[in-house]
mmCIF file of C-alpha atoms in Angstrom:
data_model
loop_
_atom_site.group_PDB
_atom_site.id
_atom_site.type_symbol
_atom_site.label_atom_id
_atom_site.label_comp_id
_atom_site.label_asym_id
_atom_site.label_seq_id
_atom_site.Cartn_x
_atom_site.Cartn_y
_atom_site.Cartn_z
ATOM 1 C CA VAL A 16 -16.664 135.657 -71.167
ATOM 2 C CA ASN A 17 -14.865 137.812 -73.744
ATOM 3 C CA GLY A 18 -17.791 140.191 -74.199
ATOM 4 C CA ASP A 19 -17.936 139.332 -77.906
ATOM 5 C CA ALA A 20 -21.490 140.353 -78.841
ATOM 6 C CA THR A 21 -20.975 139.564 -82.550
ATOM 7 C CA GLY A 22 -19.737 136.066 -81.810
ATOM 8 C CA MET A 23 -22.634 135.488 -79.420
ATOM 9 C CA LYS A 24 -25.148 136.553 -82.068
ATOM 10 C CA GLU A 25 -23.658 134.103 -84.573
ATOM 11 C CA GLN A 26 -24.188 131.208 -82.168
ATOM 12 C CA VAL A 27 -27.697 132.337 -81.249
ATOM 13 C CA ASP A 28 -28.676 132.661 -84.928
ATOM 14 C CA TRP A 29 -27.338 129.170 -85.621
ATOM 15 C CA ALA A 30 -29.142 127.631 -82.637
ATOM 16 C CA SER A 31 -32.396 129.420 -83.448
ATOM 17 C CA SER A 32 -32.534 127.550 -86.755
ATOM 18 C CA LYS A 33 -32.234 124.161 -85.054
ATOM 19 C CA SER A 34 -34.476 122.070 -82.837
ATOM 20 C CA PRO A 35 -35.168 122.632 -80.015
ATOM 21 C CA GLY A 36 -34.913 126.322 -80.753
ATOM 22 C CA TYR A 37 -35.734 127.320 -77.173
ATOM 23 C CA LEU A 38 -32.095 126.814 -76.175
ATOM 24 C CA ALA A 39 -31.064 130.057 -77.852
ATOM 25 C CA ASN A 40 -33.529 131.916 -75.627
ATOM 26 C CA VAL A 41 -32.089 130.160 -72.573
ATOM 27 C CA TRP A 42 -28.559 131.241 -73.459
ATOM 28 C CA GLN A 43 -29.668 134.825 -74.023
ATOM 29 C CA ALA A 44 -31.532 134.838 -70.704
ATOM 30 C CA HIS A 45 -28.369 133.819 -68.856
ATOM 31 C CA ALA A 46 -26.292 136.439 -70.662
ATOM 32 C CA ALA A 47 -28.850 139.151 -69.910
ATOM 33 C CA GLU A 48 -29.044 138.378 -66.196
ATOM 34 C CA PHE A 49 -25.245 138.350 -65.976
ATOM 35 C CA TYR A 50 -25.287 141.970 -67.129
ATOM 36 C CA GLY A 51 -28.106 142.917 -64.737
ATOM 37 C CA LYS A 52 -30.826 143.048 -67.385
ATOM 38 C CA PHE A 53 -33.489 141.448 -65.230
ATOM 39 C CA ALA A 54 -36.574 142.228 -67.341
ATOM 40 C CA GLU A 55 -34.838 141.202 -70.572
ATOM 41 C CA ALA A 56 -33.700 137.921 -69.035
ATOM 42 C CA ASN A 57 -37.265 137.134 -68.000
ATOM 43 C CA GLN A 58 -38.546 137.889 -71.497
ATOM 44 C CA PHE A 59 -36.137 135.356 -72.989
ATOM 45 C CA THR A 60 -37.058 132.781 -70.336
ATOM 46 C CA ASP A 61 -40.767 133.323 -70.966
ATOM 47 C CA LYS A 62 -40.219 132.574 -74.666
ATOM 48 C CA ALA A 63 -38.377 129.379 -73.783
ATOM 49 C CA VAL A 64 -41.113 128.323 -71.355
ATOM 50 C CA ASP A 65 -43.778 128.943 -74.007
ATOM 51 C CA TRP A 66 -42.150 126.184 -76.068
ATOM 52 C CA ALA A 67 -41.099 123.871 -73.240
ATOM 53 C CA GLN A 68 -44.433 123.682 -71.406
ATOM 54 C CA TYR A 69 -45.980 121.844 -74.369
ATOM 55 C CA ASN A 70 -42.928 119.817 -75.413
ATOM 56 C CA ASN A 71 -40.775 119.108 -72.354
ATOM 57 C CA ARG A 72 -42.358 119.575 -68.935
ATOM 58 C CA ASP A 73 -39.116 118.860 -67.081
ATOM 59 C CA ALA A 74 -37.370 121.599 -69.054
ATOM 60 C CA ALA A 75 -40.251 123.974 -68.368
ATOM 61 C CA ALA A 76 -40.002 123.282 -64.644
ATOM 62 C CA GLN A 77 -36.263 123.885 -64.634
ATOM 63 C CA LEU A 78 -36.608 127.146 -66.550
ATOM 64 C CA ILE A 79 -39.290 128.477 -64.200
ATOM 65 C CA SER A 80 -37.409 127.406 -61.056
ATOM 66 C CA GLN A 81 -34.317 129.153 -62.406
ATOM 67 C CA GLN A 82 -36.485 132.196 -63.003
ATOM 68 C CA ALA A 83 -37.512 132.023 -59.348
ATOM 69 C CA MET A 84 -33.855 131.863 -58.378
ATOM 70 C CA ARG A 85 -33.196 134.900 -60.564
ATOM 71 C CA ALA A 86 -35.967 136.817 -58.813
ATOM 72 C CA ALA A 87 -34.489 135.926 -55.424
ATOM 73 C CA THR A 88 -30.997 136.925 -56.552
ATOM 74 C CA PHE A 89 -32.250 140.335 -57.684
ATOM 75 C CA ARG A 90 -34.434 140.622 -54.558
ATOM 76 C CA ASP A 91 -37.688 140.668 -56.489
ATOM 77 C CA CYS A 92 -39.115 138.423 -53.784
ATOM 78 C CA GLY A 93 -42.761 139.146 -54.477
ATOM 79 C CA LYS A 94 -42.660 136.807 -57.486
ATOM 80 C CA VAL A 95 -40.829 133.888 -55.933
ATOM 81 C CA SER A 96 -43.750 132.040 -54.355
ATOM 82 C CA ALA A 97 -45.829 131.979 -57.535
ATOM 83 C CA LEU A 98 -42.849 130.989 -59.688
ATOM 84 C CA THR A 99 -41.824 128.096 -57.441
ATOM 85 C CA SER A 100 -45.401 126.818 -57.268
ATOM 86 C CA ARG A 101 -45.670 126.905 -61.037
ATOM 87 C CA ALA A 102 -42.324 125.178 -61.534
ATOM 88 C CA LEU A 103 -43.192 122.362 -59.152
ATOM 89 C CA SER A 104 -46.557 121.869 -60.827
ATOM 90 C CA PHE A 105 -44.614 120.708 -63.895
ATOM 91 C CA SER A 106 -41.994 118.577 -62.141
ATOM 92 C CA ARG A 107 -40.786 117.844 -58.629
ATOM 93 C CA ASP A 108 -37.413 116.379 -59.512
ATOM 94 C CA LEU A 109 -34.445 117.199 -57.300
ATOM 95 C CA SER A 110 -33.070 120.125 -59.282
ATOM 96 C CA ASN A 111 -36.427 121.915 -59.256
ATOM 97 C CA LEU A 112 -36.931 121.298 -55.546
ATOM 98 C CA HIS A 113 -33.400 122.580 -54.934
ATOM 99 C CA TYR A 114 -33.780 125.803 -56.960
ATOM 100 C CA SER A 115 -37.216 126.473 -55.520
ATOM 101 C CA ALA A 116 -36.191 125.911 -51.908
ATOM 102 C CA ASN A 117 -33.100 128.070 -52.296
ATOM 103 C CA ALA A 118 -35.113 130.886 -53.875
ATOM 104 C CA LEU A 119 -37.677 130.757 -51.080
ATOM 105 C CA ALA A 120 -34.954 130.678 -48.427
ATOM 106 C CA ALA A 121 -33.118 133.625 -49.989
ATOM 107 C CA CYS A 122 -36.342 135.596 -49.629
ATOM 108 C CA GLY A 123 -36.874 134.511 -46.025
ATOM 109 C CA GLN A 124 -39.946 132.356 -46.742
ATOM 110 C CA ALA A 125 -39.060 129.838 -44.061
ATOM 111 C CA ALA A 126 -42.138 127.598 -43.933
ATOM 112 C CA ALA A 127 -42.296 127.017 -47.684
ATOM 113 C CA ALA A 128 -38.536 126.432 -47.920
ATOM 114 C CA GLN A 129 -38.556 123.994 -44.985
ATOM 115 C CA SER A 130 -41.383 122.004 -46.553
ATOM 116 C CA LEU A 131 -39.259 121.426 -49.650
ATOM 117 C CA VAL A 132 -36.215 120.569 -47.526
ATOM 118 C CA ASP A 133 -38.281 117.923 -45.745
ATOM 119 C CA GLU A 134 -39.373 116.473 -49.083
ATOM 120 C CA MET A 135 -35.808 116.346 -50.418
ATOM 121 C CA GLN A 136 -34.510 114.678 -47.267
ATOM 122 C CA LYS A 137 -37.234 112.050 -47.413
ATOM 123 C CA ARG A 138 -36.855 111.271 -51.119
ATOM 124 C CA PHE A 139 -33.069 111.576 -51.510
ATOM 125 C CA PRO A 140 -31.518 110.665 -48.132
ATOM 126 C CA GLN A 141 -28.253 109.360 -49.633
ATOM 127 C CA ASP A 142 -27.509 112.297 -51.943
ATOM 128 C CA THR A 143 -24.105 113.615 -50.837
ATOM 129 C CA LEU A 144 -24.275 117.079 -52.419
ATOM 130 C CA LEU A 145 -27.810 117.549 -51.162
ATOM 131 C CA THR A 146 -26.916 116.764 -47.557
ATOM 132 C CA SER A 147 -23.512 118.478 -47.576
ATOM 133 C CA VAL A 148 -24.181 121.606 -49.629
ATOM 134 C CA THR A 149 -27.765 122.212 -50.727
ATOM 135 C CA ILE A 150 -29.644 121.753 -47.463
ATOM 136 C CA PRO A 151 -26.990 123.500 -45.328
ATOM 137 C CA LEU A 152 -27.097 126.392 -47.807
ATOM 138 C CA ILE A 153 -30.873 126.689 -47.560
ATOM 139 C CA ARG A 154 -30.727 126.594 -43.771
ATOM 140 C CA ALA A 155 -27.917 129.180 -43.774
ATOM 141 C CA GLN A 156 -30.035 131.471 -45.942
ATOM 142 C CA LEU A 157 -32.873 131.225 -43.448
ATOM 143 C CA GLU A 158 -30.537 132.001 -40.544
ATOM 144 C CA LEU A 159 -29.157 134.977 -42.452
ATOM 145 C CA ALA A 160 -32.707 136.233 -43.041
ATOM 146 C CA ARG A 161 -33.209 136.054 -39.256
ATOM 147 C CA GLY A 162 -30.040 138.110 -38.743
ATOM 148 C CA ASN A 163 -28.012 135.192 -37.370
ATOM 149 C CA GLY A 164 -24.790 135.475 -39.363
ATOM 150 C CA ALA A 165 -22.691 133.314 -37.025
ATOM 151 C CA ARG A 166 -25.067 130.359 -37.326
ATOM 152 C CA ALA A 167 -25.155 130.776 -41.118
ATOM 153 C CA VAL A 168 -21.346 130.499 -41.286
ATOM 154 C CA GLU A 169 -21.419 127.429 -39.062
ATOM 155 C CA LEU A 170 -23.999 125.682 -41.239
ATOM 156 C CA LEU A 171 -21.909 126.212 -44.379
ATOM 157 C CA GLN A 172 -18.813 124.420 -43.061
ATOM 158 C CA SER A 173 -19.718 121.145 -44.779
ATOM 159 C CA ALA A 174 -19.952 122.924 -48.145
ATOM 160 C CA ASP A 175 -16.204 123.670 -48.031
ATOM 161 C CA ASN A 176 -15.538 120.100 -49.178
ATOM 162 C CA TYR A 177 -17.302 120.801 -52.502
ATOM 163 C CA LYS A 178 -16.286 124.372 -53.311
ATOM 164 C CA VAL A 179 -17.039 124.264 -57.024
ATOM 165 C CA TYR A 180 -20.634 123.134 -56.459
ATOM 166 C CA GLY A 181 -23.480 125.554 -55.806
ATOM 167 C CA ASP A 182 -23.262 128.368 -58.375
ATOM 168 C CA TYR A 183 -21.194 130.465 -55.913
ATOM 169 C CA TRP A 184 -24.091 130.565 -53.438
ATOM 170 C CA PRO A 185 -22.230 128.997 -50.482
ATOM 171 C CA GLN A 186 -19.457 131.600 -50.819
ATOM 172 C CA TYR A 187 -21.960 134.395 -51.429
ATOM 173 C CA VAL A 188 -24.091 133.603 -48.396
ATOM 174 C CA ARG A 189 -21.019 133.104 -46.206
ATOM 175 C CA ALA A 190 -19.704 136.499 -47.310
ATOM 176 C CA GLN A 191 -23.019 138.139 -46.456
ATOM 177 C CA ALA A 192 -22.991 136.389 -43.084
ATOM 178 C CA TYR A 193 -19.531 137.709 -42.276
ATOM 179 C CA ALA A 194 -20.652 141.199 -43.287
ATOM 180 C CA LYS A 195 -23.707 140.814 -41.032
ATOM 181 C CA GLN A 196 -21.277 140.176 -38.169
ATOM 182 C CA GLY A 197 -19.273 143.282 -39.072
ATOM 183 C CA ASN A 198 -16.319 141.240 -40.323
ATOM 184 C CA GLY A 199 -15.548 143.072 -43.550
ATOM 185 C CA LEU A 200 -12.162 141.428 -44.184
ATOM 186 C CA GLN A 201 -13.517 137.880 -44.132
ATOM 187 C CA ALA A 202 -16.501 138.982 -46.226
ATOM 188 C CA ALA A 203 -14.100 140.508 -48.761
ATOM 189 C CA ASN A 204 -12.099 137.268 -48.925
ATOM 190 C CA GLU A 205 -15.245 135.280 -49.726
ATOM 191 C CA PHE A 206 -16.319 137.731 -52.435
ATOM 192 C CA LYS A 207 -12.794 137.636 -53.917
ATOM 193 C CA ASN A 208 -12.965 133.836 -53.928
ATOM 194 C CA ILE A 209 -15.971 134.155 -56.224
ATOM 195 C CA LEU A 210 -14.349 136.751 -58.458
ATOM 196 C CA ASP A 211 -11.114 134.760 -58.777
ATOM 197 C CA ASN A 212 -12.970 131.707 -60.113
ATOM 198 C CA ARG A 213 -15.215 132.929 -62.897
ATOM 199 C CA GLY A 214 -14.659 129.710 -64.818
ATOM 200 C CA TRP A 215 -16.772 127.795 -62.319
ATOM 201 C CA TYR A 216 -19.980 129.502 -63.562
ATOM 202 C CA PRO A 217 -19.140 131.991 -66.353
ATOM 203 C CA LEU A 218 -22.635 133.499 -66.650
ATOM 204 C CA SER A 219 -23.699 133.527 -63.023
ATOM 205 C CA PRO A 220 -25.237 136.835 -61.899
ATOM 206 C CA VAL A 221 -23.781 136.074 -58.462
ATOM 207 C CA TRP A 222 -20.311 136.657 -59.960
ATOM 208 C CA SER A 223 -21.483 140.086 -61.081
ATOM 209 C CA LEU A 224 -23.039 140.882 -57.702
ATOM 210 C CA ALA A 225 -19.841 139.820 -55.925
ATOM 211 C CA HIS A 226 -18.311 143.112 -57.133
ATOM 212 C CA LEU A 227 -21.019 144.978 -55.240
ATOM 213 C CA GLY A 228 -20.528 142.808 -52.170
ATOM 214 C CA LEU A 229 -16.776 143.360 -52.296
ATOM 215 C CA ALA A 230 -17.271 147.124 -52.467
ATOM 216 C CA ARG A 231 -19.505 147.050 -49.404
ATOM 217 C CA ALA A 232 -17.079 144.794 -47.532
ATOM 218 C CA TYR A 233 -14.209 147.201 -48.152
ATOM 219 C CA ALA A 234 -16.378 150.120 -47.092
ATOM 220 C CA LEU A 235 -17.184 148.260 -43.882
ATOM 221 C CA VAL A 236 -13.495 148.279 -42.888
ATOM 222 C CA GLY A 237 -12.876 151.834 -44.081
ATOM 223 C CA ASP A 238 -10.857 150.898 -47.167
ATOM 224 C CA ASN A 239 -12.419 153.573 -49.348
ATOM 225 C CA GLY A 240 -9.929 153.292 -52.214
ATOM 226 C CA ASN A 241 -10.598 149.614 -52.868
ATOM 227 C CA ALA A 242 -14.307 150.145 -52.200
ATOM 228 C CA ARG A 243 -14.495 152.787 -54.944
ATOM 229 C CA LYS A 244 -12.638 150.518 -57.371
ATOM 230 C CA ALA A 245 -14.976 147.598 -56.705
ATOM 231 C CA TYR A 246 -18.028 149.847 -57.079
ATOM 232 C CA GLN A 247 -16.684 151.131 -60.397
ATOM 233 C CA ASP A 248 -16.060 147.585 -61.635
ATOM 234 C CA PHE A 249 -19.670 146.794 -60.813
ATOM 235 C CA PHE A 250 -20.962 149.952 -62.523
ATOM 236 C CA ASP A 251 -18.889 149.151 -65.635
ATOM 237 C CA LEU A 252 -20.266 145.617 -65.751
ATOM 238 C CA TRP A 253 -23.893 146.750 -65.365
ATOM 239 C CA LYS A 254 -23.582 150.012 -67.309
ATOM 240 C CA ASN A 255 -26.580 149.113 -69.486
#
């Protein structure tokens, strides 16, 4: 959070000497993706998966499903299908189904995402966060991919009861839906809600991308001064 590269290296060096050493690669992957270093983040994740696939299959599945989510976030959608299939070949627990379905939905792969939604509903019918946040989010993503911003906003209403849950994705998708409808002010409010609460998920790349979304939302309403500032904040954050 403080941008202290020296302090980060000290912790990584310490963790690398312990078992399981793959955790240091996981931390570095998250830090890299926060700063927009997509290829570097994947390299660190690949190193972690190399260890986990032989020692902890659940961890391997989670790492790969998170990698799929990263690809969807950065709109590298061509990799998402293969990554989700690989992740679920290791483990089909709820977190992996959730990440995989959300990644597929973000990339508009409706049939594959719906299949995983059906599985989650059948296996975990009483899970409150699943039924109130996760599945509505996935469905909202699919509606957004179809260009139906109003329906996406409607689907996300139940997620308002659990605002801290979801790695900013409910707010992020709602903001995009408002922008799709031409409502730049409401989109800007949703992006600012993300930016004002970094402590929820300090290394989320969605927090970084919210600067870009905010810039576009301001531009949509003709507020060029604030748009330029938000763009510059984004450029400063991803300068490398």
